[in-house]
mmCIF file with all atom_site columns, C-alpha atoms in Angstrom:
data_model
loop_
_atom_site.group_PDB
_atom_site.id
_atom_site.type_symbol
_atom_site.label_atom_id
_atom_site.label_alt_id
_atom_site.label_comp_id
_atom_site.label_asym_id
_atom_site.label_entity_id
_atom_site.label_seq_id
_atom_site.pdbx_PDB_ins_code
_atom_site.Cartn_x
_atom_site.Cartn_y
_atom_site.Cartn_z
_atom_site.occupancy
_atom_site.B_iso_or_equiv
_atom_site.pdbx_formal_charge
_atom_site.auth_seq_id
_atom_site.auth_comp_id
_atom_site.auth_asym_id
_atom_site.auth_atom_id
_atom_site.pdbx_PDB_model_num
ATOM 1   C CA . ASP A 1 1   ? -0.008  -0.628 0.244   1.00 0.00 ? 242 ASP A CA 1
ATOM 2   C CA . VAL A 1 2   ? 1.573   3.298  -1.007  1.00 0.00 ? 243 VAL A CA 1
ATOM 3   C CA . LYS A 1 3   ? 1.724   5.749  1.817   1.00 0.00 ? 244 LYS A CA 1
ATOM 4   C CA . VAL A 1 4   ? 2.378   9.629  1.485   1.00 0.00 ? 245 VAL A CA 1
ATOM 5   C CA . THR A 1 5   ? 2.889   11.828 4.560   1.00 0.00 ? 246 THR A CA 1
ATOM 6   C CA . GLN A 1 6   ? 2.999   15.193 4.060   1.00 0.00 ? 247 GLN A CA 1
ATOM 7   C CA . SER A 1 7   ? 4.753   17.075 7.556   1.00 0.00 ? 248 SER A CA 1
ATOM 8   C CA . SER A 1 8   ? 1.822   18.797 8.823   1.00 0.00 ? 249 SER A CA 1
ATOM 9   C CA . ARG A 1 9   ? -1.803  19.011 8.426   1.00 0.00 ? 250 ARG A CA 1
ATOM 10  C CA . TYR A 1 10  ? -2.452  22.869 9.083   1.00 0.00 ? 251 TYR A CA 1
ATOM 11  C CA . LEU A 1 11  ? -0.186  25.683 9.322   1.00 0.00 ? 252 LEU A CA 1
ATOM 12  C CA . VAL A 1 12  ? 0.018   29.215 10.399  1.00 0.00 ? 253 VAL A CA 1
ATOM 13  C CA . LYS A 1 13  ? 2.355   31.532 9.031   1.00 0.00 ? 254 LYS A CA 1
ATOM 14  C CA . ARG A 1 14  ? 2.972   35.160 8.785   1.00 0.00 ? 255 ARG A CA 1
ATOM 15  C CA . THR A 1 15  ? 3.577   36.935 5.047   1.00 0.00 ? 256 THR A CA 1
ATOM 16  C CA . GLY A 1 16  ? 7.314   37.360 4.702   1.00 0.00 ? 257 GLY A CA 1
ATOM 17  C CA . GLU A 1 17  ? 8.022   34.351 6.960   1.00 0.00 ? 258 GLU A CA 1
ATOM 18  C CA . LYS A 1 18  ? 10.439  30.948 5.205   1.00 0.00 ? 259 LYS A CA 1
ATOM 19  C CA . VAL A 1 19  ? 7.818   28.271 5.324   1.00 0.00 ? 260 VAL A CA 1
ATOM 20  C CA . PHE A 1 20  ? 9.009   24.986 4.542   1.00 0.00 ? 261 PHE A CA 1
ATOM 21  C CA . LEU A 1 21  ? 6.137   21.574 4.001   1.00 0.00 ? 262 LEU A CA 1
ATOM 22  C CA . GLU A 1 22  ? 7.736   18.283 3.653   1.00 0.00 ? 263 GLU A CA 1
ATOM 23  C CA . CYS A 1 23  ? 6.297   15.090 1.414   1.00 0.00 ? 264 CYS A CA 1
ATOM 24  C CA . VAL A 1 24  ? 7.940   11.405 1.699   1.00 0.00 ? 265 VAL A CA 1
ATOM 25  C CA . GLN A 1 25  ? 7.401   8.345  -0.024  1.00 0.00 ? 266 GLN A CA 1
ATOM 26  C CA . ASP A 1 26  ? 7.959   4.638  0.732   1.00 0.00 ? 267 ASP A CA 1
ATOM 27  C CA . MET A 1 27  ? 7.146   3.387  -2.154  1.00 0.00 ? 268 MET A CA 1
ATOM 28  C CA . ASP A 1 28  ? 10.315  4.022  -4.545  1.00 0.00 ? 269 ASP A CA 1
ATOM 29  C CA . HIS A 1 29  ? 8.538   6.141  -6.783  1.00 0.00 ? 270 HIS A CA 1
ATOM 30  C CA . GLU A 1 30  ? 10.509  8.294  -9.142  1.00 0.00 ? 271 GLU A CA 1
ATOM 31  C CA . ASN A 1 31  ? 8.198   11.214 -9.943  1.00 0.00 ? 272 ASN A CA 1
ATOM 32  C CA . MET A 1 32  ? 6.627   13.569 -7.017  1.00 0.00 ? 273 MET A CA 1
ATOM 33  C CA . PHE A 1 33  ? 4.278   16.141 -6.953  1.00 0.00 ? 274 PHE A CA 1
ATOM 34  C CA . TRP A 1 34  ? 3.497   19.519 -5.686  1.00 0.00 ? 275 TRP A CA 1
ATOM 35  C CA . TYR A 1 35  ? -0.729  21.203 -6.015  1.00 0.00 ? 276 TYR A CA 1
ATOM 36  C CA . ARG A 1 36  ? -2.629  24.095 -5.084  1.00 0.00 ? 277 ARG A CA 1
ATOM 37  C CA . GLN A 1 37  ? -6.052  22.809 -4.436  1.00 0.00 ? 278 GLN A CA 1
ATOM 38  C CA . ASP A 1 38  ? -8.838  26.108 -4.365  1.00 0.00 ? 279 ASP A CA 1
ATOM 39  C CA . PRO A 1 39  ? -12.727 25.943 -4.469  1.00 0.00 ? 280 PRO A CA 1
ATOM 40  C CA . GLY A 1 40  ? -13.425 25.590 -8.198  1.00 0.00 ? 281 GLY A CA 1
ATOM 41  C CA . LEU A 1 41  ? -9.630  25.524 -9.803  1.00 0.00 ? 282 LEU A CA 1
ATOM 42  C CA . GLY A 1 42  ? -9.286  21.841 -8.895  1.00 0.00 ? 283 GLY A CA 1
ATOM 43  C CA . LEU A 1 43  ? -5.611  20.812 -8.204  1.00 0.00 ? 284 LEU A CA 1
ATOM 44  C CA . ARG A 1 44  ? -3.095  22.916 -9.821  1.00 0.00 ? 285 ARG A CA 1
ATOM 45  C CA . LEU A 1 45  ? 0.463   21.911 -10.583 1.00 0.00 ? 286 LEU A CA 1
ATOM 46  C CA . ILE A 1 46  ? 3.238   24.176 -8.582  1.00 0.00 ? 287 ILE A CA 1
ATOM 47  C CA . TYR A 1 47  ? 6.173   21.975 -9.410  1.00 0.00 ? 288 TYR A CA 1
ATOM 48  C CA . PHE A 1 48  ? 6.906   17.937 -10.021 1.00 0.00 ? 289 PHE A CA 1
ATOM 49  C CA . SER A 1 49  ? 10.591  15.752 -9.469  1.00 0.00 ? 290 SER A CA 1
ATOM 50  C CA . TYR A 1 50  ? 10.739  13.114 -12.130 1.00 0.00 ? 291 TYR A CA 1
ATOM 51  C CA . ASP A 1 51  ? 14.442  11.884 -9.949  1.00 0.00 ? 292 ASP A CA 1
ATOM 52  C CA . VAL A 1 52  ? 16.628  13.394 -7.810  1.00 0.00 ? 293 VAL A CA 1
ATOM 53  C CA . LYS A 1 53  ? 18.163  16.991 -7.810  1.00 0.00 ? 294 LYS A CA 1
ATOM 54  C CA . MET A 1 54  ? 15.663  17.374 -10.738 1.00 0.00 ? 295 MET A CA 1
ATOM 55  C CA . LYS A 1 55  ? 12.358  19.583 -10.891 1.00 0.00 ? 296 LYS A CA 1
ATOM 56  C CA . GLU A 1 56  ? 9.469   20.771 -13.264 1.00 0.00 ? 297 GLU A CA 1
ATOM 57  C CA . LYS A 1 57  ? 7.571   23.830 -13.346 1.00 0.00 ? 298 LYS A CA 1
ATOM 58  C CA . GLY A 1 58  ? 4.032   23.602 -13.665 1.00 0.00 ? 299 GLY A CA 1
ATOM 59  C CA . ASP A 1 59  ? 1.312   25.735 -13.827 1.00 0.00 ? 300 ASP A CA 1
ATOM 60  C CA . ILE A 1 60  ? 2.211   28.428 -10.929 1.00 0.00 ? 301 ILE A CA 1
ATOM 61  C CA . PRO A 1 61  ? 5.853   27.873 -9.814  1.00 0.00 ? 302 PRO A CA 1
ATOM 62  C CA . GLU A 1 62  ? 5.618   31.825 -8.832  1.00 0.00 ? 303 GLU A CA 1
ATOM 63  C CA . GLY A 1 63  ? 6.603   32.290 -5.150  1.00 0.00 ? 304 GLY A CA 1
ATOM 64  C CA . TYR A 1 64  ? 8.027   28.646 -4.429  1.00 0.00 ? 305 TYR A CA 1
ATOM 65  C CA . SER A 1 65  ? 10.387  26.973 -5.289  1.00 0.00 ? 306 SER A CA 1
ATOM 66  C CA . VAL A 1 66  ? 11.226  22.626 -4.601  1.00 0.00 ? 307 VAL A CA 1
ATOM 67  C CA . SER A 1 67  ? 14.172  20.693 -3.534  1.00 0.00 ? 308 SER A CA 1
ATOM 68  C CA . ARG A 1 68  ? 14.631  16.628 -3.896  1.00 0.00 ? 309 ARG A CA 1
ATOM 69  C CA . GLU A 1 69  ? 17.210  15.883 -2.629  1.00 0.00 ? 310 GLU A CA 1
ATOM 70  C CA . LYS A 1 70  ? 16.830  12.129 -2.047  1.00 0.00 ? 311 LYS A CA 1
ATOM 71  C CA . LYS A 1 71  ? 14.052  10.056 -4.216  1.00 0.00 ? 312 LYS A CA 1
ATOM 72  C CA . GLU A 1 72  ? 11.648  9.744  -0.990  1.00 0.00 ? 313 GLU A CA 1
ATOM 73  C CA . ARG A 1 73  ? 11.375  13.271 -0.248  1.00 0.00 ? 314 ARG A CA 1
ATOM 74  C CA . PHE A 1 74  ? 10.090  15.862 -2.105  1.00 0.00 ? 315 PHE A CA 1
ATOM 75  C CA . SER A 1 75  ? 10.101  19.976 -0.163  1.00 0.00 ? 316 SER A CA 1
ATOM 76  C CA . LEU A 1 76  ? 8.044   22.574 -1.028  1.00 0.00 ? 317 LEU A CA 1
ATOM 77  C CA . ILE A 1 77  ? 9.534   26.102 0.084   1.00 0.00 ? 318 ILE A CA 1
ATOM 78  C CA . LEU A 1 78  ? 7.634   29.345 0.207   1.00 0.00 ? 319 LEU A CA 1
ATOM 79  C CA . GLU A 1 79  ? 11.049  31.727 0.248   1.00 0.00 ? 320 GLU A CA 1
ATOM 80  C CA . SER A 1 80  ? 8.310   34.738 1.437   1.00 0.00 ? 321 SER A CA 1
ATOM 81  C CA . ALA A 1 81  ? 4.419   34.437 2.577   1.00 0.00 ? 322 ALA A CA 1
ATOM 82  C CA . SER A 1 82  ? 2.552   35.777 0.846   1.00 0.00 ? 323 SER A CA 1
ATOM 83  C CA . THR A 1 83  ? -1.118  35.707 1.393   1.00 0.00 ? 324 THR A CA 1
ATOM 84  C CA . ASN A 1 84  ? -2.656  35.315 -1.662  1.00 0.00 ? 325 ASN A CA 1
ATOM 85  C CA . GLN A 1 85  ? -0.465  31.195 -1.089  1.00 0.00 ? 326 GLN A CA 1
ATOM 86  C CA . THR A 1 86  ? -3.173  30.748 2.087   1.00 0.00 ? 327 THR A CA 1
ATOM 87  C CA . SER A 1 87  ? -4.093  27.289 0.241   1.00 0.00 ? 328 SER A CA 1
ATOM 88  C CA . MET A 1 88  ? -4.644  24.010 0.528   1.00 0.00 ? 329 MET A CA 1
ATOM 89  C CA . TYR A 1 89  ? -1.255  22.070 -0.327  1.00 0.00 ? 330 TYR A CA 1
ATOM 90  C CA . LEU A 1 90  ? -1.268  18.197 -1.928  1.00 0.00 ? 331 LEU A CA 1
ATOM 91  C CA . CYS A 1 91  ? 1.318   16.289 -2.777  1.00 0.00 ? 332 CYS A CA 1
ATOM 92  C CA . ALA A 1 92  ? 1.664   13.497 -4.210  1.00 0.00 ? 333 ALA A CA 1
ATOM 93  C CA . SER A 1 93  ? 3.733   10.796 -5.836  1.00 0.00 ? 334 SER A CA 1
ATOM 94  C CA . SER A 1 94  ? 3.740   8.567  -9.073  1.00 0.00 ? 335 SER A CA 1
ATOM 95  C CA . LEU A 1 95  ? 5.523   4.943  -9.926  1.00 0.00 ? 336 LEU A CA 1
ATOM 96  C CA . GLY A 1 96  ? 8.032   6.786  -12.938 1.00 0.00 ? 337 GLY A CA 1
ATOM 97  C CA . MET A 1 97  ? 9.768   4.858  -15.479 1.00 0.00 ? 338 MET A CA 1
ATOM 98  C CA . GLY A 1 98  ? 9.226   6.770  -17.652 1.00 0.00 ? 339 GLY A CA 1
ATOM 99  C CA . SER A 1 99  ? 5.753   7.334  -18.303 1.00 0.00 ? 340 SER A CA 1
ATOM 100 C CA . THR A 1 100 ? 3.120   10.103 -17.057 1.00 0.00 ? 341 THR A CA 1
ATOM 101 C CA . GLN A 1 101 ? 0.502   7.668  -17.755 1.00 0.00 ? 342 GLN A CA 1
ATOM 102 C CA . GLU A 1 102 ? 0.133   6.246  -14.146 1.00 0.00 ? 343 GLU A CA 1
ATOM 103 C CA . THR A 1 103 ? -1.821  6.521  -11.087 1.00 0.00 ? 344 THR A CA 1
ATOM 104 C CA . GLN A 1 104 ? -0.886  9.439  -8.973  1.00 0.00 ? 345 GLN A CA 1
ATOM 105 C CA . TYR A 1 105 ? -1.311  8.703  -4.802  1.00 0.00 ? 346 TYR A CA 1
ATOM 106 C CA . PHE A 1 106 ? -1.564  11.831 -2.944  1.00 0.00 ? 347 PHE A CA 1
ATOM 107 C CA . GLY A 1 107 ? -1.096  12.764 1.020   1.00 0.00 ? 348 GLY A CA 1
ATOM 108 C CA . PRO A 1 108 ? -3.708  14.251 3.116   1.00 0.00 ? 349 PRO A CA 1
ATOM 109 C CA . GLY A 1 109 ? -2.775  17.974 2.707   1.00 0.00 ? 350 GLY A CA 1
ATOM 110 C CA . THR A 1 110 ? -1.347  20.838 4.247   1.00 0.00 ? 351 THR A CA 1
ATOM 111 C CA . ARG A 1 111 ? -4.242  23.459 5.256   1.00 0.00 ? 352 ARG A CA 1
ATOM 112 C CA . LEU A 1 112 ? -1.909  26.895 4.871   1.00 0.00 ? 353 LEU A CA 1
ATOM 113 C CA . LEU A 1 113 ? -2.758  29.647 6.076   1.00 0.00 ? 354 LEU A CA 1
ATOM 114 C CA . VAL A 1 114 ? -0.707  33.458 5.908   1.00 0.00 ? 355 VAL A CA 1
ATOM 115 C CA . LEU A 1 115 ? -1.856  35.714 7.711   1.00 0.00 ? 356 LEU A CA 1
ATOM 116 C CA . GLY B 2 1   ? -0.606  23.263 -23.071 1.00 0.00 ? 250 GLY B CA 1
ATOM 117 C CA . GLU B 2 2   ? -3.086  20.642 -21.953 1.00 0.00 ? 251 GLU B CA 1
ATOM 118 C CA . ASN B 2 3   ? -6.441  22.131 -21.281 1.00 0.00 ? 252 ASN B CA 1
ATOM 119 C CA . VAL B 2 4   ? -9.285  20.045 -18.967 1.00 0.00 ? 253 VAL B CA 1
ATOM 120 C CA . GLU B 2 5   ? -13.043 21.176 -18.510 1.00 0.00 ? 254 GLU B CA 1
ATOM 121 C CA . GLN B 2 6   ? -15.012 19.789 -15.828 1.00 0.00 ? 255 GLN B CA 1
ATOM 122 C CA . HIS B 2 7   ? -18.945 19.890 -15.834 1.00 0.00 ? 256 HIS B CA 1
ATOM 123 C CA . PRO B 2 8   ? -20.807 20.710 -13.964 1.00 0.00 ? 257 PRO B CA 1
ATOM 124 C CA . SER B 2 9   ? -19.616 22.754 -11.082 1.00 0.00 ? 258 SER B CA 1
ATOM 125 C CA . THR B 2 10  ? -22.094 21.043 -8.940  1.00 0.00 ? 259 THR B CA 1
ATOM 126 C CA . LEU B 2 11  ? -24.399 18.388 -8.996  1.00 0.00 ? 260 LEU B CA 1
ATOM 127 C CA . SER B 2 12  ? -27.365 17.220 -6.817  1.00 0.00 ? 261 SER B CA 1
ATOM 128 C CA . VAL B 2 13  ? -29.019 13.562 -7.345  1.00 0.00 ? 262 VAL B CA 1
ATOM 129 C CA . GLN B 2 14  ? -31.417 11.663 -5.103  1.00 0.00 ? 263 GLN B CA 1
ATOM 130 C CA . GLU B 2 15  ? -30.272 8.198  -3.750  1.00 0.00 ? 264 GLU B CA 1
ATOM 131 C CA . GLY B 2 16  ? -30.780 5.972  -6.349  1.00 0.00 ? 265 GLY B CA 1
ATOM 132 C CA . ASP B 2 17  ? -30.081 7.541  -9.423  1.00 0.00 ? 266 ASP B CA 1
ATOM 133 C CA . SER B 2 18  ? -27.724 8.097  -11.287 1.00 0.00 ? 267 SER B CA 1
ATOM 134 C CA . ALA B 2 19  ? -24.450 10.793 -11.449 1.00 0.00 ? 268 ALA B CA 1
ATOM 135 C CA . VAL B 2 20  ? -22.688 11.620 -15.490 1.00 0.00 ? 269 VAL B CA 1
ATOM 136 C CA . ILE B 2 21  ? -19.610 14.125 -15.439 1.00 0.00 ? 270 ILE B CA 1
ATOM 137 C CA . LYS B 2 22  ? -18.100 14.965 -18.514 1.00 0.00 ? 271 LYS B CA 1
ATOM 138 C CA . CYS B 2 23  ? -14.495 16.374 -19.127 1.00 0.00 ? 272 CYS B CA 1
ATOM 139 C CA . THR B 2 24  ? -13.246 17.885 -22.638 1.00 0.00 ? 273 THR B CA 1
ATOM 140 C CA . TYR B 2 25  ? -9.321  17.547 -22.860 1.00 0.00 ? 274 TYR B CA 1
ATOM 141 C CA . SER B 2 26  ? -7.458  19.493 -26.198 1.00 0.00 ? 275 SER B CA 1
ATOM 142 C CA . ASP B 2 27  ? -4.197  17.500 -26.095 1.00 0.00 ? 276 ASP B CA 1
ATOM 143 C CA . SER B 2 28  ? -5.030  15.212 -28.480 1.00 0.00 ? 277 SER B CA 1
ATOM 144 C CA . ALA B 2 29  ? -1.966  12.503 -28.150 1.00 0.00 ? 278 ALA B CA 1
ATOM 145 C CA . SER B 2 30  ? -3.305  12.278 -24.234 1.00 0.00 ? 279 SER B CA 1
ATOM 146 C CA . ASN B 2 31  ? -3.993  8.723  -23.920 1.00 0.00 ? 280 ASN B CA 1
ATOM 147 C CA . TYR B 2 32  ? -4.777  8.132  -20.528 1.00 0.00 ? 281 TYR B CA 1
ATOM 148 C CA . PHE B 2 33  ? -7.604  9.264  -18.153 1.00 0.00 ? 282 PHE B CA 1
ATOM 149 C CA . PRO B 2 34  ? -8.162  8.881  -14.632 1.00 0.00 ? 283 PRO B CA 1
ATOM 150 C CA . TRP B 2 35  ? -10.792 10.001 -12.292 1.00 0.00 ? 284 TRP B CA 1
ATOM 151 C CA . TYR B 2 36  ? -10.220 10.856 -9.051  1.00 0.00 ? 285 TYR B CA 1
ATOM 152 C CA . LYS B 2 37  ? -12.745 10.712 -5.865  1.00 0.00 ? 286 LYS B CA 1
ATOM 153 C CA . GLN B 2 38  ? -12.298 13.489 -3.017  1.00 0.00 ? 287 GLN B CA 1
ATOM 154 C CA . GLU B 2 39  ? -14.133 12.790 0.362   1.00 0.00 ? 288 GLU B CA 1
ATOM 155 C CA . LEU B 2 40  ? -14.700 16.008 2.810   1.00 0.00 ? 289 LEU B CA 1
ATOM 156 C CA . GLY B 2 41  ? -11.038 16.208 4.483   1.00 0.00 ? 290 GLY B CA 1
ATOM 157 C CA . LYS B 2 42  ? -9.301  13.752 2.671   1.00 0.00 ? 291 LYS B CA 1
ATOM 158 C CA . ARG B 2 43  ? -7.284  13.111 0.040   1.00 0.00 ? 292 ARG B CA 1
ATOM 159 C CA . PRO B 2 44  ? -8.228  12.697 -3.494  1.00 0.00 ? 293 PRO B CA 1
ATOM 160 C CA . GLN B 2 45  ? -8.431  8.964  -4.588  1.00 0.00 ? 294 GLN B CA 1
ATOM 161 C CA . LEU B 2 46  ? -7.966  6.929  -7.473  1.00 0.00 ? 295 LEU B CA 1
ATOM 162 C CA . ILE B 2 47  ? -11.716 6.086  -8.971  1.00 0.00 ? 296 ILE B CA 1
ATOM 163 C CA . ILE B 2 48  ? -11.249 4.824  -12.247 1.00 0.00 ? 297 ILE B CA 1
ATOM 164 C CA . ASP B 2 49  ? -8.978  4.860  -14.768 1.00 0.00 ? 298 ASP B CA 1
ATOM 165 C CA . ILE B 2 50  ? -9.651  4.157  -18.452 1.00 0.00 ? 299 ILE B CA 1
ATOM 166 C CA . ARG B 2 51  ? -6.822  3.997  -21.442 1.00 0.00 ? 300 ARG B CA 1
ATOM 167 C CA . SER B 2 52  ? -7.358  5.216  -24.574 1.00 0.00 ? 301 SER B CA 1
ATOM 168 C CA . ASN B 2 53  ? -7.601  1.818  -26.682 1.00 0.00 ? 302 ASN B CA 1
ATOM 169 C CA . VAL B 2 54  ? -10.968 0.797  -24.656 1.00 0.00 ? 303 VAL B CA 1
ATOM 170 C CA . GLY B 2 55  ? -14.368 2.686  -25.516 1.00 0.00 ? 304 GLY B CA 1
ATOM 171 C CA . GLU B 2 56  ? -15.901 2.241  -22.527 1.00 0.00 ? 305 GLU B CA 1
ATOM 172 C CA . LYS B 2 57  ? -14.642 0.600  -18.280 1.00 0.00 ? 306 LYS B CA 1
ATOM 173 C CA . LYS B 2 58  ? -17.163 -0.581 -15.881 1.00 0.00 ? 307 LYS B CA 1
ATOM 174 C CA . ASP B 2 59  ? -16.339 -1.152 -12.017 1.00 0.00 ? 308 ASP B CA 1
ATOM 175 C CA . GLN B 2 60  ? -19.401 -2.170 -10.408 1.00 0.00 ? 309 GLN B CA 1
ATOM 176 C CA . ARG B 2 61  ? -21.905 1.158  -9.912  1.00 0.00 ? 310 ARG B CA 1
ATOM 177 C CA . ILE B 2 62  ? -19.167 3.250  -11.712 1.00 0.00 ? 311 ILE B CA 1
ATOM 178 C CA . ALA B 2 63  ? -18.407 3.291  -15.628 1.00 0.00 ? 312 ALA B CA 1
ATOM 179 C CA . VAL B 2 64  ? -15.278 6.088  -17.719 1.00 0.00 ? 313 VAL B CA 1
ATOM 180 C CA . THR B 2 65  ? -16.406 6.094  -21.240 1.00 0.00 ? 314 THR B CA 1
ATOM 181 C CA . LEU B 2 66  ? -13.783 8.043  -24.101 1.00 0.00 ? 315 LEU B CA 1
ATOM 182 C CA . ASN B 2 67  ? -14.170 10.094 -27.409 1.00 0.00 ? 316 ASN B CA 1
ATOM 183 C CA . LYS B 2 68  ? -10.957 10.250 -28.848 1.00 0.00 ? 317 LYS B CA 1
ATOM 184 C CA . THR B 2 69  ? -12.711 12.335 -31.567 1.00 0.00 ? 318 THR B CA 1
ATOM 185 C CA . ALA B 2 70  ? -14.326 14.911 -29.175 1.00 0.00 ? 319 ALA B CA 1
ATOM 186 C CA . LYS B 2 71  ? -11.917 14.434 -27.221 1.00 0.00 ? 320 LYS B CA 1
ATOM 187 C CA . HIS B 2 72  ? -14.065 13.799 -24.152 1.00 0.00 ? 321 HIS B CA 1
ATOM 188 C CA . PHE B 2 73  ? -14.410 11.533 -21.554 1.00 0.00 ? 322 PHE B CA 1
ATOM 189 C CA . SER B 2 74  ? -17.101 11.144 -18.756 1.00 0.00 ? 323 SER B CA 1
ATOM 190 C CA . LEU B 2 75  ? -17.272 9.445  -15.614 1.00 0.00 ? 324 LEU B CA 1
ATOM 191 C CA . HIS B 2 76  ? -20.960 7.594  -15.136 1.00 0.00 ? 325 HIS B CA 1
ATOM 192 C CA . ILE B 2 77  ? -22.254 6.716  -11.834 1.00 0.00 ? 326 ILE B CA 1
ATOM 193 C CA . THR B 2 78  ? -25.846 4.465  -11.097 1.00 0.00 ? 327 THR B CA 1
ATOM 194 C CA . GLU B 2 79  ? -28.132 3.047  -8.467  1.00 0.00 ? 328 GLU B CA 1
ATOM 195 C CA . THR B 2 80  ? -26.564 6.464  -6.559  1.00 0.00 ? 329 THR B CA 1
ATOM 196 C CA . GLN B 2 81  ? -25.968 6.523  -2.311  1.00 0.00 ? 330 GLN B CA 1
ATOM 197 C CA . PRO B 2 82  ? -24.900 8.785  -0.040  1.00 0.00 ? 331 PRO B CA 1
ATOM 198 C CA . GLU B 2 83  ? -21.344 8.161  0.538   1.00 0.00 ? 332 GLU B CA 1
ATOM 199 C CA . ASP B 2 84  ? -21.084 8.718  -3.501  1.00 0.00 ? 333 ASP B CA 1
ATOM 200 C CA . SER B 2 85  ? -20.921 12.286 -2.356  1.00 0.00 ? 334 SER B CA 1
ATOM 201 C CA . ALA B 2 86  ? -17.735 14.194 -2.687  1.00 0.00 ? 335 ALA B CA 1
ATOM 202 C CA . VAL B 2 87  ? -15.794 16.166 -4.985  1.00 0.00 ? 336 VAL B CA 1
ATOM 203 C CA . TYR B 2 88  ? -15.229 14.087 -8.083  1.00 0.00 ? 337 TYR B CA 1
ATOM 204 C CA . PHE B 2 89  ? -12.173 15.423 -10.509 1.00 0.00 ? 338 PHE B CA 1
ATOM 205 C CA . CYS B 2 90  ? -10.973 14.387 -14.361 1.00 0.00 ? 339 CYS B CA 1
ATOM 206 C CA . ALA B 2 91  ? -7.513  14.237 -15.050 1.00 0.00 ? 340 ALA B CA 1
ATOM 207 C CA . ALA B 2 92  ? -5.427  14.397 -18.912 1.00 0.00 ? 341 ALA B CA 1
ATOM 208 C CA . PRO B 2 93  ? -1.580  14.090 -19.259 1.00 0.00 ? 342 PRO B CA 1
ATOM 209 C CA . LEU B 2 94  ? 0.612   16.451 -21.075 1.00 0.00 ? 343 LEU B CA 1
ATOM 210 C CA . TYR B 2 95  ? 1.601   14.023 -23.545 1.00 0.00 ? 344 TYR B CA 1
ATOM 211 C CA . ASN B 2 96  ? 4.807   14.658 -24.110 1.00 0.00 ? 345 ASN B CA 1
ATOM 212 C CA . ASN B 2 97  ? 6.113   16.056 -20.798 1.00 0.00 ? 346 ASN B CA 1
ATOM 213 C CA . ASN B 2 98  ? 5.791   14.558 -17.162 1.00 0.00 ? 347 ASN B CA 1
ATOM 214 C CA . ASP B 2 99  ? 2.272   15.925 -15.383 1.00 0.00 ? 348 ASP B CA 1
ATOM 215 C CA . MET B 2 100 ? -1.161  15.671 -15.681 1.00 0.00 ? 349 MET B CA 1
ATOM 216 C CA . ARG B 2 101 ? -3.767  18.304 -15.895 1.00 0.00 ? 350 ARG B CA 1
ATOM 217 C CA . PHE B 2 102 ? -6.703  18.081 -13.443 1.00 0.00 ? 351 PHE B CA 1
ATOM 218 C CA . GLY B 2 103 ? -10.523 19.081 -14.031 1.00 0.00 ? 352 GLY B CA 1
ATOM 219 C CA . ALA B 2 104 ? -11.751 22.098 -11.660 1.00 0.00 ? 353 ALA B CA 1
ATOM 220 C CA . GLY B 2 105 ? -13.835 19.316 -9.881  1.00 0.00 ? 354 GLY B CA 1
ATOM 221 C CA . THR B 2 106 ? -17.480 18.719 -9.538  1.00 0.00 ? 355 THR B CA 1
ATOM 222 C CA . ARG B 2 107 ? -19.282 17.998 -5.987  1.00 0.00 ? 356 ARG B CA 1
ATOM 223 C CA . LEU B 2 108 ? -21.606 15.319 -6.111  1.00 0.00 ? 357 LEU B CA 1
ATOM 224 C CA . THR B 2 109 ? -24.801 15.180 -3.338  1.00 0.00 ? 358 THR B CA 1
ATOM 225 C CA . VAL B 2 110 ? -26.521 12.891 -2.991  1.00 0.00 ? 359 VAL B CA 1
ATOM 226 C CA . LYS B 2 111 ? -29.709 13.365 -1.226  1.00 0.00 ? 360 LYS B CA 1
ATOM 227 C CA . PRO B 2 112 ? -31.010 10.347 1.345   1.00 0.00 ? 361 PRO B CA 1
#
């Protein structure tokens, strides 16, 4: 059974703070993703990674960066949090092997509030 | 890039009725189409998917149909039950990229 965990379920931060969201998967998946989920907008891809130290921008990378130093861990970083980054953040992983056409397994989500 | 449109945004049905959610996509090279269900306060989970070499796939009360010519695919839920109430997301891949595009979601409410 694939398990994807996220470091926090709820976070409250102040504008300008640096925020780290951590995601860990335990199934040796190659692909990892960060999405944000907002009402009426669905799941929007921020960044994804298909290998250690590799990253690709998604649809809305502005204001975010990522880090993948180990295969099982993918971190999302908000360098200077702003109120418009208040959202639900979902991490996901998929097997990889050069294919996009695979099930994505999601973490439980982190609800971030930026004051 | 891939554009995925999902309709309706909300759907309310009586228990026992059928529910249909439709998605259209723009990248004609896409050939894998999953559907995810997200219950309140929980993570999205895959419920069914279809690959482009088939036109329909069924799993008990859930079915997905695919029309590659028209570039749309639909989720059908028959004999709906209150536990089917959730937000449903369709998705389609960017063929040459390693990512997936999601629809905006449909909030399904099944009234007992």
